[in-house]
Every structure is written in structure tokens, then in C-alpha cells.
Short mmCIF file of C-alpha atoms in Angstrom, two decimals:
data_model
loop_
_atom_site.label_atom_id
_atom_site.label_comp_id
_atom_site.label_asym_id
_atom_site.label_seq_id
_atom_site.Cartn_x
_atom_site.Cartn_y
_atom_site.Cartn_z
CA MET F 1 76.22 26.13 164.99
CA THR F 2 73.78 29.00 164.63
CA ILE F 3 70.22 29.22 163.39
CA THR F 4 68.52 32.10 161.62
CA VAL F 5 65.06 33.15 162.73
CA GLN F 6 62.78 35.72 161.13
CA ALA F 7 61.44 38.04 163.84
CA LEU F 8 58.15 39.71 162.95
CA LEU F 9 57.09 42.88 164.74
CA PHE F 10 53.64 44.42 164.69
CA ALA F 11 51.84 47.64 165.50
CA ARG F 12 53.48 49.47 168.44
CA TYR F 13 56.44 47.07 168.54
CA ALA F 14 57.19 47.67 164.85
CA GLU F 15 57.10 51.38 165.67
CA LEU F 16 59.45 50.91 168.68
CA VAL F 17 61.94 48.79 166.81
CA GLY F 18 61.65 50.73 163.59
CA ALA F 19 61.15 47.61 161.49
CA ASP F 20 58.49 44.96 161.02
CA ARG F 21 60.88 42.13 160.11
CA LEU F 22 64.43 41.31 161.32
CA ALA F 23 66.67 38.31 160.68
CA LEU F 24 68.18 37.09 163.98
CA SER F 25 71.23 34.81 164.18
CA LEU F 26 71.02 32.73 167.35
CA PRO F 27 72.96 29.82 168.86
CA ASP F 28 71.56 26.38 168.16
CA GLY F 29 69.23 25.39 171.01
CA SER F 30 67.85 28.90 171.48
CA ARG F 31 64.30 29.25 172.73
CA ALA F 32 61.72 31.85 171.73
CA GLY F 33 62.39 33.83 174.91
CA ASP F 34 66.12 33.88 174.17
CA ALA F 35 65.44 35.49 170.81
CA VAL F 36 63.47 38.26 172.49
CA SER F 37 66.24 38.81 175.08
CA HIS F 38 68.76 39.00 172.23
CA LEU F 39 66.64 41.61 170.47
CA ARG F 40 66.02 43.57 173.68
CA ALA F 41 69.77 43.67 174.44
CA GLY F 42 70.46 45.35 171.11
CA HIS F 43 69.97 48.98 170.16
CA THR F 44 66.74 48.55 168.23
CA GLY F 45 64.84 46.29 170.64
CA GLY F 46 65.59 48.13 173.88
CA GLY F 47 62.04 49.45 174.19
CA LEU F 48 60.33 46.07 174.18
CA PRO F 49 58.59 45.30 177.50
CA PRO F 50 59.88 42.51 179.79
CA THR F 51 57.05 40.14 178.84
CA VAL F 52 55.62 39.86 175.38
CA LEU F 53 53.20 37.56 173.62
CA LEU F 54 54.94 35.20 171.19
CA ALA F 55 53.94 33.08 168.24
CA VAL F 56 56.15 30.64 166.34
CA ASN F 57 55.15 29.88 162.76
CA GLY F 58 51.77 31.47 163.30
CA ARG F 59 50.73 29.70 166.49
CA GLN F 60 50.91 31.17 169.98
CA SER F 61 53.95 29.76 171.80
CA SER F 62 55.57 29.90 175.22
CA PRO F 63 59.02 31.50 175.69
CA ASP F 64 60.34 27.96 176.32
CA ARG F 65 59.61 26.88 172.76
CA LEU F 66 62.80 25.61 171.04
CA LEU F 67 63.52 27.41 167.79
CA ASP F 68 64.52 25.76 164.53
CA ASP F 69 66.45 27.32 161.71
CA GLY F 70 64.01 29.23 159.47
CA ASP F 71 61.30 29.63 162.11
CA GLU F 72 59.11 32.71 162.00
CA LEU F 73 58.94 34.28 165.48
CA ALA F 74 56.19 36.87 165.92
CA ILE F 75 56.41 39.31 168.82
CA LEU F 76 52.90 40.51 169.50
CA PRO F 77 51.74 43.64 171.36
CA PRO F 78 48.69 43.21 173.61
CA LEU F 79 45.77 42.26 171.38
CA ALA F 80 43.15 44.91 170.64
CA GLY F 81 40.82 43.43 168.05
CA GLY F 82 37.04 43.56 168.09
CA MET E 1 38.51 34.14 155.08
CA TYR E 2 37.69 35.98 158.28
CA LEU E 3 39.56 39.22 157.60
CA THR E 4 38.63 41.84 155.06
CA HIS E 5 39.74 45.29 153.98
CA GLN E 6 36.25 46.01 152.62
CA PRO E 7 33.11 47.14 154.49
CA ILE E 8 31.38 44.25 156.27
CA ASP E 9 28.03 43.20 154.80
CA LEU E 10 25.93 41.98 157.72
CA ALA E 11 23.14 40.66 155.50
CA SER E 12 25.50 38.35 153.67
CA LEU E 13 26.93 37.04 156.97
CA ILE E 14 23.40 36.28 158.15
CA ALA E 15 22.59 34.56 154.85
CA GLN E 16 25.75 32.47 155.27
CA VAL E 17 24.48 30.84 158.52
CA SER E 18 20.69 30.77 158.03
CA ARG E 19 19.03 27.43 157.48
CA ALA E 20 15.36 26.42 157.45
CA GLU E 21 15.87 24.59 160.75
CA HIS E 22 17.25 27.69 162.50
CA GLY E 23 14.74 29.80 164.36
CA ALA E 24 17.20 32.07 166.16
CA ILE E 25 20.01 34.29 164.95
CA ALA E 26 22.07 36.34 167.38
CA THR E 27 24.40 38.94 165.93
CA PHE E 28 27.06 41.18 167.39
CA THR E 29 28.63 44.08 165.57
CA GLY E 30 31.39 46.25 166.96
CA ALA E 31 31.59 49.71 165.43
CA VAL E 32 34.15 52.49 165.67
CA ARG E 33 33.22 54.87 168.50
CA ASP E 34 33.80 58.61 168.49
CA SER E 35 35.60 58.53 171.83
CA HIS E 36 37.92 56.31 173.82
CA ALA E 37 39.19 56.85 177.36
CA GLY E 38 37.91 60.42 177.27
CA ARG E 39 39.64 61.31 174.00
CA GLU E 40 37.80 62.31 170.85
CA VAL E 41 38.65 59.78 168.14
CA THR E 42 38.72 61.02 164.55
CA ALA E 43 40.28 58.08 162.69
CA LEU E 44 41.17 54.49 163.34
CA SER E 45 43.29 51.85 161.70
CA TYR E 46 43.38 48.10 162.34
CA SER E 47 46.43 46.01 161.55
CA SER E 48 46.96 42.30 161.98
CA TYR E 49 49.31 39.34 161.80
CA GLU E 50 47.01 38.09 159.09
CA SER E 51 48.05 34.47 158.63
CA MET E 52 47.84 33.79 162.37
CA ALA E 53 44.63 35.79 162.70
CA GLU E 54 42.93 33.70 160.00
CA HIS E 55 43.97 30.53 161.83
CA GLU E 56 42.73 31.81 165.18
CA CYS E 57 39.37 32.94 163.73
CA ALA E 58 38.89 29.54 162.10
CA ASP E 59 39.69 27.84 165.43
CA VAL E 60 37.21 30.03 167.31
CA VAL E 61 34.44 29.28 164.81
CA ARG E 62 35.18 25.55 164.83
CA GLU E 63 35.29 25.43 168.63
CA ALA E 64 31.97 27.28 168.94
CA GLU E 65 30.31 24.93 166.45
CA ALA E 66 31.65 21.97 168.47
CA LYS E 67 30.47 23.35 171.84
CA TRP E 68 26.92 24.27 170.75
CA PRO E 69 24.48 23.22 167.99
CA VAL E 70 25.08 26.44 166.06
CA ARG E 71 26.46 27.80 162.80
CA VAL E 72 28.81 30.75 163.12
CA ALA E 73 29.92 33.46 160.71
CA LEU E 74 32.68 35.90 161.66
CA MET E 75 34.34 38.83 159.88
CA HIS E 76 36.87 41.38 161.10
CA ARG E 77 37.76 44.43 159.08
CA LEU E 78 41.33 45.76 158.72
CA GLY E 79 42.78 49.02 157.45
CA ASP E 80 41.49 52.57 157.85
CA LEU E 81 37.99 52.97 159.30
CA THR E 82 35.89 55.99 160.18
CA ILE E 83 33.47 56.59 163.07
CA GLY E 84 30.46 54.29 162.83
CA ASP E 85 32.12 51.75 160.53
CA VAL E 86 31.60 48.12 161.55
CA ALA E 87 34.94 46.67 162.64
CA VAL E 88 33.78 43.17 163.56
CA ALA E 89 30.62 41.12 163.08
CA VAL E 90 29.61 37.76 164.56
CA THR E 91 26.46 35.94 163.47
CA VAL E 92 25.23 32.77 165.15
CA ALA E 93 22.27 30.72 163.95
CA SER E 94 20.64 28.01 166.02
CA ALA E 95 17.32 26.26 166.48
CA HIS E 96 16.80 28.06 169.79
CA ARG E 97 17.84 31.42 171.18
CA ASP E 98 19.72 30.22 174.28
CA GLU E 99 22.61 28.73 172.32
CA ALA E 100 22.57 31.55 169.78
CA PHE E 101 23.12 34.20 172.47
CA VAL E 102 25.66 32.22 174.48
CA ALA E 103 27.74 31.22 171.46
CA CYS E 104 27.65 34.74 169.96
CA ARG E 105 28.95 36.22 173.20
CA TRP E 106 31.61 33.53 173.49
CA VAL E 107 32.86 34.08 169.94
CA ILE E 108 33.32 37.84 170.28
CA ASP E 109 35.07 37.38 173.65
CA GLN E 110 37.42 34.80 172.10
CA VAL E 111 38.14 37.05 169.12
CA LYS E 112 39.17 39.85 171.45
CA ALA E 113 41.31 37.51 173.55
CA ARG E 114 43.01 35.43 170.85
CA VAL E 115 43.11 37.04 167.44
CA PRO E 116 46.25 39.14 166.70
CA ILE E 117 44.74 42.47 165.65
CA TRP E 118 45.82 45.94 166.77
CA LYS E 119 44.08 49.29 166.80
CA ARG E 120 45.75 52.65 166.15
CA GLU E 121 43.63 55.69 167.02
CA THR E 122 44.05 59.28 165.85
CA TYR E 123 42.62 61.89 168.21
CA ALA E 124 41.12 65.32 167.58
CA ASP E 125 44.30 67.02 168.89
CA GLY E 126 46.39 65.23 166.26
CA THR E 127 48.04 62.77 168.64
CA VAL E 128 48.02 59.05 167.97
CA GLY E 129 47.61 56.13 170.36
CA TRP E 130 47.81 52.36 170.33
CA VAL E 131 44.92 50.65 172.11
CA ASP E 132 46.35 48.45 174.86
CA PRO E 133 43.84 46.82 177.23
CA THR E 134 46.69 45.81 179.59
CA VAL E 135 47.62 49.35 180.67
CA PRO E 136 45.65 51.81 182.86
CA GLY E 137 43.70 54.09 180.55
CA GLY E 138 43.84 51.55 177.75
CA ILE E 139 46.08 53.63 175.45
CA VAL E 140 49.83 53.83 174.83
CA MET E 141 50.63 57.04 172.97
CA ALA E 142 52.58 56.64 169.73
CA ARG E 143 55.99 58.31 169.53
CA PRO E 144 55.71 61.58 167.61
CA ASP E 145 58.85 60.76 165.58
CA ALA E 146 57.49 57.36 164.61
CA GLU E 147 54.28 59.04 163.63
CA ALA E 148 56.10 61.59 161.49
CA SER E 149 58.13 58.86 159.80
CA ARG E 150 54.98 56.87 159.10
CA GLY E 151 53.33 59.74 157.23
CA MET G 1 5.03 51.25 165.86
CA TYR G 2 6.41 47.86 166.86
CA LEU G 3 4.14 45.66 164.73
CA THR G 4 4.23 45.35 160.97
CA HIS G 5 2.60 43.29 158.24
CA GLN G 6 5.61 43.90 155.98
CA PRO G 7 8.99 42.11 155.88
CA ILE G 8 11.32 43.32 158.63
CA ASP G 9 14.31 45.35 157.43
CA LEU G 10 17.13 44.61 159.87
CA ALA G 11 19.44 47.28 158.43
CA SER G 12 16.91 50.01 159.11
CA LEU G 13 16.41 48.78 162.70
CA ILE G 14 20.18 48.92 163.22
CA ALA G 15 20.34 52.40 161.71
CA GLN G 16 17.55 53.45 164.09
CA VAL G 17 19.66 52.75 167.21
CA SER G 18 23.22 53.44 166.00
CA ARG G 19 24.98 56.48 167.37
CA ALA G 20 28.61 57.58 167.11
CA GLU G 21 29.05 56.86 170.84
CA HIS G 22 27.86 53.25 170.46
CA GLY G 23 30.55 50.67 169.87
CA ALA G 24 28.40 47.57 170.35
CA ILE G 25 25.22 46.38 168.71
CA ALA G 26 23.59 43.10 169.66
CA THR G 27 20.79 41.83 167.47
CA PHE G 28 18.36 38.96 167.74
CA THR G 29 16.16 37.76 164.92
CA GLY G 30 13.62 34.99 165.22
CA ALA G 31 12.77 33.29 161.95
CA VAL G 32 10.10 30.79 160.94
CA ARG G 33 11.45 27.24 161.29
CA ASP G 34 10.54 24.34 159.04
CA SER G 35 9.57 22.12 161.96
CA HIS G 36 7.97 22.36 165.40
CA ALA G 37 7.51 19.60 167.95
CA GLY G 38 8.42 17.02 165.31
CA ARG G 39 5.90 18.27 162.74
CA GLU G 40 6.85 19.67 159.37
CA VAL G 41 5.63 23.26 159.18
CA THR G 42 4.59 24.58 155.77
CA ALA G 43 2.93 27.90 156.63
CA LEU G 44 2.56 30.15 159.63
CA SER G 45 0.35 33.05 160.59
CA TYR G 46 0.77 35.51 163.47
CA SER G 47 -2.19 37.36 164.94
CA SER G 48 -2.27 39.90 167.75
CA TYR G 49 -4.32 42.08 170.04
CA GLU G 50 -2.61 44.95 168.30
CA SER G 51 -3.40 47.94 170.51
CA MET G 52 -2.28 46.09 173.65
CA ALA G 53 0.75 44.61 171.85
CA GLU G 54 1.94 48.06 170.80
CA HIS G 55 1.64 49.27 174.41
CA GLU G 56 3.51 46.24 175.76
CA CYS G 57 6.31 46.57 173.20
CA ALA G 58 6.70 50.26 174.05
CA ASP G 59 6.84 49.36 177.77
CA VAL G 60 9.49 46.69 177.17
CA VAL G 61 11.66 49.09 175.15
CA ARG G 62 11.27 51.88 177.74
CA GLU G 63 12.06 49.53 180.63
CA ALA G 64 15.19 48.20 178.89
CA GLU G 65 16.42 51.72 178.19
CA ALA G 66 15.86 52.59 181.87
CA LYS G 67 17.65 49.48 183.17
CA TRP G 68 20.76 49.77 180.96
CA PRO G 69 22.55 52.55 179.02
CA VAL G 70 21.25 51.27 175.70
CA ARG G 71 19.03 52.18 172.76
CA VAL G 72 16.57 49.51 171.67
CA ALA G 73 14.70 48.88 168.42
CA LEU G 74 12.04 46.19 168.21
CA MET G 75 9.77 44.94 165.43
CA HIS G 76 7.38 41.98 165.29
CA ARG G 77 5.78 40.86 162.06
CA LEU G 78 2.12 39.78 161.81
CA GLY G 79 0.13 37.97 159.14
CA ASP G 80 1.16 35.11 156.88
CA LEU G 81 4.84 34.16 156.86
CA THR G 82 6.81 31.46 155.09
CA ILE G 83 9.78 29.38 156.25
CA GLY G 84 12.85 31.53 156.84
CA ASP G 85 10.93 34.82 157.16
CA VAL G 86 12.00 36.97 160.09
CA ALA G 87 9.15 37.12 162.61
CA VAL G 88 10.79 39.31 165.24
CA ALA G 89 13.92 41.44 165.45
CA VAL G 90 15.52 43.16 168.45
CA THR G 91 18.47 45.50 168.07
CA VAL G 92 20.32 46.98 171.04
CA ALA G 93 23.11 49.56 170.78
CA SER G 94 25.39 50.46 173.64
CA ALA G 95 28.87 51.79 174.33
CA HIS G 96 30.00 48.34 175.47
CA ARG G 97 29.03 44.80 174.60
CA ASP G 98 28.02 43.59 178.08
CA GLU G 99 24.90 45.74 178.26
CA ALA G 100 24.10 45.19 174.59
CA PHE G 101 23.98 41.40 175.00
CA VAL G 102 22.16 41.42 178.34
CA ALA G 103 19.54 43.93 177.23
CA CYS G 104 18.96 42.19 173.88
CA ARG G 105 18.33 38.89 175.62
CA TRP G 106 16.04 40.54 178.18
CA VAL G 107 13.96 42.28 175.49
CA ILE G 108 13.27 39.13 173.46
CA ASP G 109 12.41 37.20 176.63
CA GLN G 110 9.99 39.97 177.69
CA VAL G 111 8.41 40.09 174.23
CA LYS G 112 7.70 36.38 174.40
CA ALA G 113 6.32 36.64 177.94
CA ARG G 114 4.23 39.82 177.70
CA VAL G 115 3.20 40.75 174.17
CA PRO G 116 -0.20 39.36 173.05
CA ILE G 117 0.72 37.61 169.81
CA TRP G 118 -0.39 34.15 168.66
CA LYS G 119 0.99 31.71 166.15
CA ARG G 120 -1.06 29.42 163.93
CA GLU G 121 0.92 26.70 162.13
CA THR G 122 -0.09 24.66 159.08
CA TYR G 123 1.60 21.27 158.82
CA ALA G 124 2.62 19.17 155.83
CA ASP G 125 -0.31 16.77 156.46
CA GLY G 126 -2.79 19.65 156.14
CA THR G 127 -3.62 19.87 159.85
CA VAL G 128 -3.43 23.16 161.73
CA GLY G 129 -2.22 23.90 165.24
CA TRP G 130 -2.06 26.81 167.67
CA VAL G 131 1.28 27.21 169.38
CA ASP G 132 0.74 27.04 173.14
CA PRO G 133 3.87 26.98 175.32
CA THR G 134 1.75 26.01 178.36
CA VAL G 135 0.78 22.53 177.13
CA PRO G 136 2.98 19.42 176.72
CA GLY G 137 4.16 19.32 173.10
CA GLY G 138 3.56 23.03 172.71
CA ILE G 139 0.67 22.71 170.22
CA VAL G 140 -3.12 22.64 170.52
CA MET G 141 -4.60 21.32 167.30
CA ALA G 142 -7.22 23.52 165.65
CA ARG G 143 -10.70 22.09 165.24
CA PRO G 144 -11.20 20.79 161.72
CA ASP G 145 -14.64 22.45 161.48
CA ALA G 146 -13.25 25.78 162.60
CA GLU G 147 -10.49 25.39 160.06
CA ALA G 148 -13.01 24.63 157.30
CA SER G 149 -15.13 27.64 158.26
CA ARG G 150 -12.03 29.86 158.28
CA GLY G 151 -11.12 28.99 154.71
CA MET H 1 -28.44 48.13 187.12
CA THR H 2 -26.42 46.36 184.46
CA ILE H 3 -23.25 47.23 182.57
CA THR H 4 -22.29 46.27 179.04
CA VAL H 5 -18.80 45.02 178.39
CA GLN H 6 -17.18 44.24 175.03
CA ALA H 7 -15.46 40.85 175.24
CA LEU H 8 -12.65 40.39 172.73
CA LEU H 9 -11.49 36.89 171.78
CA PHE H 10 -8.31 36.01 169.95
CA ALA H 11 -6.66 33.17 168.08
CA ARG H 12 -7.74 29.78 169.46
CA TYR H 13 -10.37 31.30 171.76
CA ALA H 14 -11.99 33.14 168.85
CA GLU H 15 -12.07 29.79 167.06
CA LEU H 16 -13.59 28.04 170.12
CA VAL H 17 -16.27 30.65 170.69
CA GLY H 18 -16.90 31.27 167.00
CA ALA H 19 -16.60 35.04 167.37
CA ASP H 20 -13.91 37.59 168.06
CA ARG H 21 -16.17 40.13 169.75
CA LEU H 22 -19.26 39.72 172.00
CA ALA H 23 -21.27 42.24 173.99
CA LEU H 24 -21.89 40.96 177.53
CA SER H 25 -24.57 42.35 179.85
CA LEU H 26 -23.48 41.94 183.46
CA PRO H 27 -24.73 43.06 186.89
CA ASP H 28 -23.22 46.26 188.20
CA GLY H 29 -20.19 45.38 190.35
CA SER H 30 -19.09 42.49 188.15
CA ARG H 31 -15.39 41.70 187.99
CA ALA H 32 -13.35 40.53 185.02
CA GLY H 33 -13.44 36.93 186.26
CA ASP H 34 -17.25 37.09 186.56
CA ALA H 35 -17.49 38.04 182.90
CA VAL H 36 -15.47 35.01 181.90
CA SER H 37 -17.61 32.73 184.12
CA HIS H 38 -20.72 34.20 182.50
CA LEU H 39 -19.30 33.49 179.05
CA ARG H 40 -18.14 30.00 180.02
CA ALA H 41 -21.62 29.14 181.42
CA GLY H 42 -23.21 29.91 178.05
CA HIS H 43 -23.30 27.77 174.95
CA THR H 44 -20.57 29.59 173.05
CA GLY H 45 -17.98 29.93 175.79
CA GLY H 46 -18.12 26.39 177.16
CA GLY H 47 -14.76 25.45 175.72
CA LEU H 48 -12.76 28.17 177.47
CA PRO H 49 -10.25 26.79 179.97
CA PRO H 50 -10.70 27.36 183.73
CA THR H 51 -7.96 30.00 183.88
CA VAL H 52 -7.35 32.54 181.18
CA LEU H 53 -5.19 35.62 180.78
CA LEU H 54 -7.24 38.83 180.91
CA ALA H 55 -6.76 42.42 179.84
CA VAL H 56 -9.09 45.33 180.52
CA ASN H 57 -8.87 48.27 178.14
CA GLY H 58 -5.62 46.97 176.72
CA ARG H 59 -3.73 46.38 179.96
CA GLN H 60 -3.23 43.01 181.62
CA SER H 61 -5.62 42.69 184.57
CA SER H 62 -6.42 40.29 187.38
CA PRO H 63 -9.78 38.48 187.52
CA ASP H 64 -10.59 40.71 190.53
CA ARG H 65 -10.61 43.86 188.44
CA LEU H 66 -13.98 45.66 188.74
CA LEU H 67 -15.60 46.29 185.38
CA ASP H 68 -17.16 49.56 184.27
CA ASP H 69 -19.82 50.04 181.65
CA GLY H 70 -18.13 50.18 178.21
CA ASP H 71 -14.95 48.39 179.26
CA GLU H 72 -13.15 46.26 176.72
CA LEU H 73 -12.34 42.87 178.25
CA ALA H 74 -9.80 40.82 176.26
CA ILE H 75 -9.57 37.07 176.88
CA LEU H 76 -6.12 36.00 175.80
CA PRO H 77 -4.85 32.52 174.89
CA PRO H 78 -1.33 31.65 176.09
CA LEU H 79 1.07 34.04 174.38
CA ALA H 80 3.17 32.70 171.53
CA GLY H 81 4.97 35.68 170.03
CA GLY H 82 8.60 35.84 169.06
#
């Protein structure tokens, strides 16, 4: 069984990866941190730093958060608003 | 709505929170500066994860209004700004000035810490940087190829 | 000139202190409230020892600009005001928000402590009081005969 | 020898005294506090409180401040600006 997760990339990370949205196919039971490791292991995500800020479905989440099929996983560069 | 692509109208934010029982209004505005980390800034662009940012702003406002007897208005601008443009404004009305000042300071600190917004600066020498408060110097330079592809 | 008998224009105060190198502006406005010490306020009049008040305001602004890397604008209104009118406004611009907040708070506190201005309130029941922060309740009622002779 | 000092009264004190300006004739060597005692001893100034805020020539002064002929002595109610 696999799930599909929409990875959203912003600002510098979108620039690094060369895309602001990617569909990731992951094994059932994957956690948010696993999705980032998967992306980092590939060609496009190699530049992502070892720790990143994550949000699942628009709310900040820990890397331990279990992912469901159809979740939106945002990978956020360090915040710089204000 | 706490995000806008239009210029921020401070007077209308103040009007939004003012009540006859409020004697004190504290306001903070953050504007685009002409320099950052020793570099001359010529242009600036804010981007955001907008749906999450709206949620976080609403949470910050609600939490402030629960912690203190205040009314809070908050607006953050996105898109391309020039030097001197207001990027963010916080307005806090209260019966007394203590809570107005404390809550205003708290709100802007929370916005900077929690709201997913990013700042891309263009410098006088044509280079481009991403503001990153977690690195020494506060800037990560953009890749020239990415920059070229963006234009 | 730090005193005015005209409505205070906050935008022009902000423009007065804004510079391209200033990212942060903290503002405080004090407005006329509809109640004081449990009484319903219907009208309010500020009077001043104007020459001394101008000197004191100038001193406060100069001292703030010496203590912190900030620019300060300050205006206090005199005469007859109605509920919601802005009585005093302080605007502080700085490169960073820490100094802007601290200096803004310091200036309004100093204005209240040092500038010779007095407040005469008219209440819904027709009585009149002088605001006096040194007495319990914060109000000394005006003498009815004095009030009659004033009108 | 006497000096003449202009006493200025404001807000509630002007109301109490019934005037906002009075010329006071005082002995040479009088201090600011002496002028207030002189005023308080008279009919018009009887309602002034035992301690008042004073300014001489527009600057806050202690009651010990020596007065000169022509000085402007302001007697200030508790401040209530802002």
C-alpha cells in the first residue's frame, strides 16, 4: 500500500528544488520526516537542509506526524515575515 | 483577512479597533529598509504559504485578545515592495496603555516567529538574497541560475 | 511646536520621523474615553501652561533621541475635545523594533509625568471634575459656583 | 526692599483662587515657597493645598528657589496630560 502526498515548497526551497509542488508516493505509515528524507535522497531535493520546518494541511507539525493519503505537506524555509 | 497585496492603510486598521471605551492605541509598523546586513537593498518581495499564514495570524490575534483586555488589528503585505513601504502593521486598542504596549509587542513578535512569510531582497549590485534569521549574516544568497530562470 | 488646538494628524507625524533607514515605527495615541472612574464623560477640555509645556516636550524628545537611536515625533492637543478624539500622539522610528517600542513607552510616560497639562471633564449628570492622579478616585470635583462663573 | 513676582495659576488652582495671574509683592530674599505661603495666608489663596508643584520662569523649581524681581512663578496642579 502506498499513499500520495502533495509536497509544497516555498521561497528558497522552491528555488532549490526547482518546483513549488511535487506529488510524492510513500509507503503507508510514512511520517512527515520520512517524506522529507525521501525528497532529499532524490536528485531534486538534495539541497534541502537536514532540519526543516514542516506543516501538514496548513498547521505546523513535527516530523513524527503520520501522513494520510492526500495530505498536503509544506516544507518551510526559516520564517522571515514582519 | 490578514494578508494583502495592496498598500496597508494604517488609519483604517486603527478605525477597526477603536471604541469609545478605549483610551490607548499602540501601533507598530514595519517598513522596508534601504539596507540589510551592510548591503544596499533596492527591491523586496514577500511570499507566503497563504492559507497557513491566515490561520496563524488569526490565532495570534485571538490569543492576544484572550491574554489581555485589548482589540487587535493585524495586516501583512505580500508581493513586491519598495523602500519605505509598510510591510506589516499591528494596532492594539485598550482602555489603558500598559496592555496596549505589551500586547502590540507580543503580536509582532509572534507574527515574526509563527507566520509563514519569506522575504527576497534585491541588492544594488544586482545580486539577490533570501532573508534567513537562522544563519550568520541573516541572508542566504539566491542561486544566479535560479534567479535567471525566475526572470 | 508640540501643542496644538487642531485635530492631530497621525500620518503627518509618522511622515515626520520616517527615514529609509528606519524599519520600525512604534506609535501611541491616547484618545478621549467615554468614562472615567465610573462616571460617564460627555465632554473634555485640556488646558496647559503652554510655554513650559513646549519646553518640557522638547526636552523629552531630545532626551529620548539621546538615549536610543530613534527619531521621535510628539503632539498633544489642547482645548475642547469629544469622545474618541486623539489627545496625544507619540511616534518613534528606529532601525529595529526594540528601541522603537521602549522609547515610545518612555516618551508617553514622561509626557504624563512632566508636561504641565490639565484635564477638565464634564459628566453626563452635568457635574464637572478636574482629573488629579494624586487623589483616590482620580477626580477633584469642580466647585459649582466656579463652574457657573466660567460659563 | 521688595520684589514683585507674577504668580500664574492654572486649571483647578485658577478656579480656587478666582484668577489666573496675580502680582505679589514680597520681601527681597523671598523663595518660591514663601510666595506660595504668602498667597495661601491671604483670602484668595486659602484653598491651595499644603504642597504644590512650582515652576519659575517656565522651569520646574523647588520651593527653596530664590526669587528675583520680575520672576514668573507658576503654581501647578497635579499634572494630567496624555
